[in-house]
Short mmCIF file of C-alpha atoms in Angstrom, two decimals:
data_model
loop_
_atom_site.label_atom_id
_atom_site.label_comp_id
_atom_site.label_asym_id
_atom_site.label_seq_id
_atom_site.Cartn_x
_atom_site.Cartn_y
_atom_site.Cartn_z
CA MET A 1 -39.73 83.62 123.16
CA LEU A 2 -41.73 82.04 120.31
CA VAL A 3 -44.57 79.68 121.43
CA ARG A 4 -44.41 76.44 119.34
CA SER A 5 -47.13 73.69 118.93
CA ILE A 6 -46.32 70.58 120.40
CA ALA A 7 -45.97 69.02 116.87
CA GLU A 8 -43.27 71.65 116.24
CA LEU A 9 -41.80 71.60 119.51
CA LEU A 10 -41.21 67.12 118.96
CA ALA A 11 -39.77 68.81 115.58
CA ALA A 12 -37.30 71.02 116.68
CA ASN A 13 -36.65 69.04 120.05
CA LEU A 14 -35.33 65.87 117.18
CA HIS A 15 -34.06 68.06 114.58
CA ASP A 16 -33.05 71.43 116.24
CA VAL A 17 -31.18 69.82 119.44
CA PHE A 18 -30.53 66.20 119.03
CA GLY A 19 -29.65 66.26 115.45
CA CYS A 20 -27.84 69.78 115.34
CA ARG A 21 -24.21 69.38 115.41
CA ASP A 22 -23.41 73.15 115.85
CA ALA A 23 -23.11 73.66 119.38
CA ASP A 24 -23.93 77.13 119.61
CA ARG A 25 -27.26 76.76 117.53
CA ARG A 26 -28.03 73.53 119.39
CA ALA A 27 -27.52 75.76 122.78
CA ALA A 28 -29.88 78.76 121.55
CA MET A 29 -32.53 76.35 120.47
CA ILE A 30 -32.23 74.28 124.04
CA GLY A 31 -32.89 77.46 125.62
CA ASP A 32 -35.75 78.12 123.45
CA ILE A 33 -37.67 75.11 123.54
CA TYR A 34 -36.73 73.95 127.30
CA ALA A 35 -38.10 75.00 130.60
CA ASP A 36 -35.24 76.21 132.73
CA ASP A 37 -36.25 72.75 134.81
CA ILE A 38 -36.93 70.46 132.48
CA VAL A 39 -36.72 66.28 133.28
CA PHE A 40 -35.31 64.41 130.81
CA THR A 41 -35.52 60.47 131.74
CA ASP A 42 -33.65 57.62 129.30
CA PRO A 43 -32.67 54.14 130.20
CA ASP A 44 -29.43 55.76 131.62
CA GLY A 45 -31.08 57.64 134.65
CA VAL A 46 -33.04 61.23 135.19
CA THR A 47 -31.55 64.46 134.04
CA THR A 48 -32.53 67.75 135.06
CA GLY A 49 -32.19 71.26 134.24
CA ARG A 50 -31.29 72.89 130.93
CA ALA A 51 -27.40 73.00 131.36
CA GLN A 52 -27.09 69.13 132.31
CA VAL A 53 -29.52 68.31 129.70
CA ALA A 54 -27.39 70.06 127.15
CA ALA A 55 -24.29 68.15 128.53
CA LYS A 56 -26.00 64.73 128.04
CA ILE A 57 -26.78 65.84 124.36
CA ASP A 58 -22.98 67.29 123.63
CA LYS A 59 -22.10 63.46 124.79
CA LEU A 60 -24.03 61.33 123.30
CA LEU A 61 -23.40 63.33 119.53
CA ALA A 62 -19.44 63.35 120.42
CA GLY A 63 -20.01 59.69 120.30
CA ILE A 64 -21.74 59.54 116.68
CA PRO A 65 -20.20 59.88 113.64
CA GLU A 66 -21.37 63.08 112.02
CA GLN A 67 -23.14 61.11 108.96
CA VAL A 68 -25.06 59.07 110.84
CA THR A 69 -28.32 61.33 111.65
CA PHE A 70 -31.84 61.05 113.31
CA THR A 71 -34.84 60.78 111.36
CA ASP A 72 -38.28 60.87 112.03
CA ALA A 73 -39.88 57.35 112.20
CA GLY A 74 -43.48 57.84 112.32
CA PRO A 75 -46.44 60.30 113.07
CA ILE A 76 -46.62 62.49 115.49
CA TYR A 77 -49.10 61.83 118.53
CA LEU A 78 -50.84 64.72 119.98
CA GLY A 79 -52.44 65.03 123.31
CA PRO A 80 -53.77 68.22 125.06
CA ASP A 81 -50.21 68.85 126.80
CA ARG A 82 -48.23 66.10 125.54
CA GLY A 83 -46.66 64.48 122.12
CA ALA A 84 -44.65 61.61 121.12
CA LEU A 85 -42.57 61.31 118.15
CA ALA A 86 -40.76 57.62 117.22
CA TRP A 87 -37.27 58.31 115.98
CA ARG A 88 -34.28 56.24 114.31
CA LEU A 89 -31.10 56.89 114.17
CA GLY A 90 -28.77 55.63 111.25
CA PRO A 91 -29.80 54.83 107.55
CA ALA A 92 -33.41 54.19 107.17
CA ASP A 93 -32.38 50.41 106.05
CA ALA A 94 -29.79 49.61 108.62
CA PRO A 95 -30.47 52.06 112.01
CA ILE A 96 -28.33 51.57 114.94
CA ALA A 97 -30.74 52.84 117.13
CA ARG A 98 -34.98 53.29 117.50
CA GLY A 99 -36.69 55.18 119.88
CA VAL A 100 -39.58 57.34 121.05
CA ASP A 101 -39.89 60.91 123.02
CA VAL A 102 -42.66 61.73 124.60
CA ILE A 103 -42.69 65.19 125.99
CA THR A 104 -45.07 67.24 128.10
CA VAL A 105 -45.53 70.85 127.56
CA ASP A 106 -46.22 73.95 129.58
CA ALA A 107 -46.49 77.61 128.19
CA GLY A 108 -45.15 76.78 125.24
CA ARG A 109 -41.90 74.84 126.27
CA ILE A 110 -40.73 71.21 126.95
CA THR A 111 -41.03 70.37 130.67
CA SER A 112 -40.10 66.78 130.57
CA MET A 113 -38.87 64.54 127.94
CA VAL A 114 -38.83 60.48 128.20
CA THR A 115 -36.73 58.79 125.94
CA LEU A 116 -37.71 54.78 125.27
CA LEU A 117 -35.28 53.07 122.91
CA ALA A 118 -36.37 49.99 121.43
CA PRO A 119 -34.67 46.55 122.21
#
């Protein structure tokens, strides 16, 4: 396992997991950056474990046109074992969704992630 900084994990989560349309590459990254028992909380509820989180991401990406992408929308915020990154989905001038991912990291892997969506 490659040990990454919190900032690198945030970027990989957004771009190489949620922003990746290649299912095999996305699955490899999920195995690399998420803890086995990751807990992902979003407005739809709580999802636990890599396989369940991967299935949730697969479903999300299947419902989004390929030309619609995730991009950073501000600075990365860092703490000793946590970080946050704002993002937007869609074109910069008219995003269809905006949110913030807050992660907790242990031993170089994301152990929990909370996604907050803008109203």
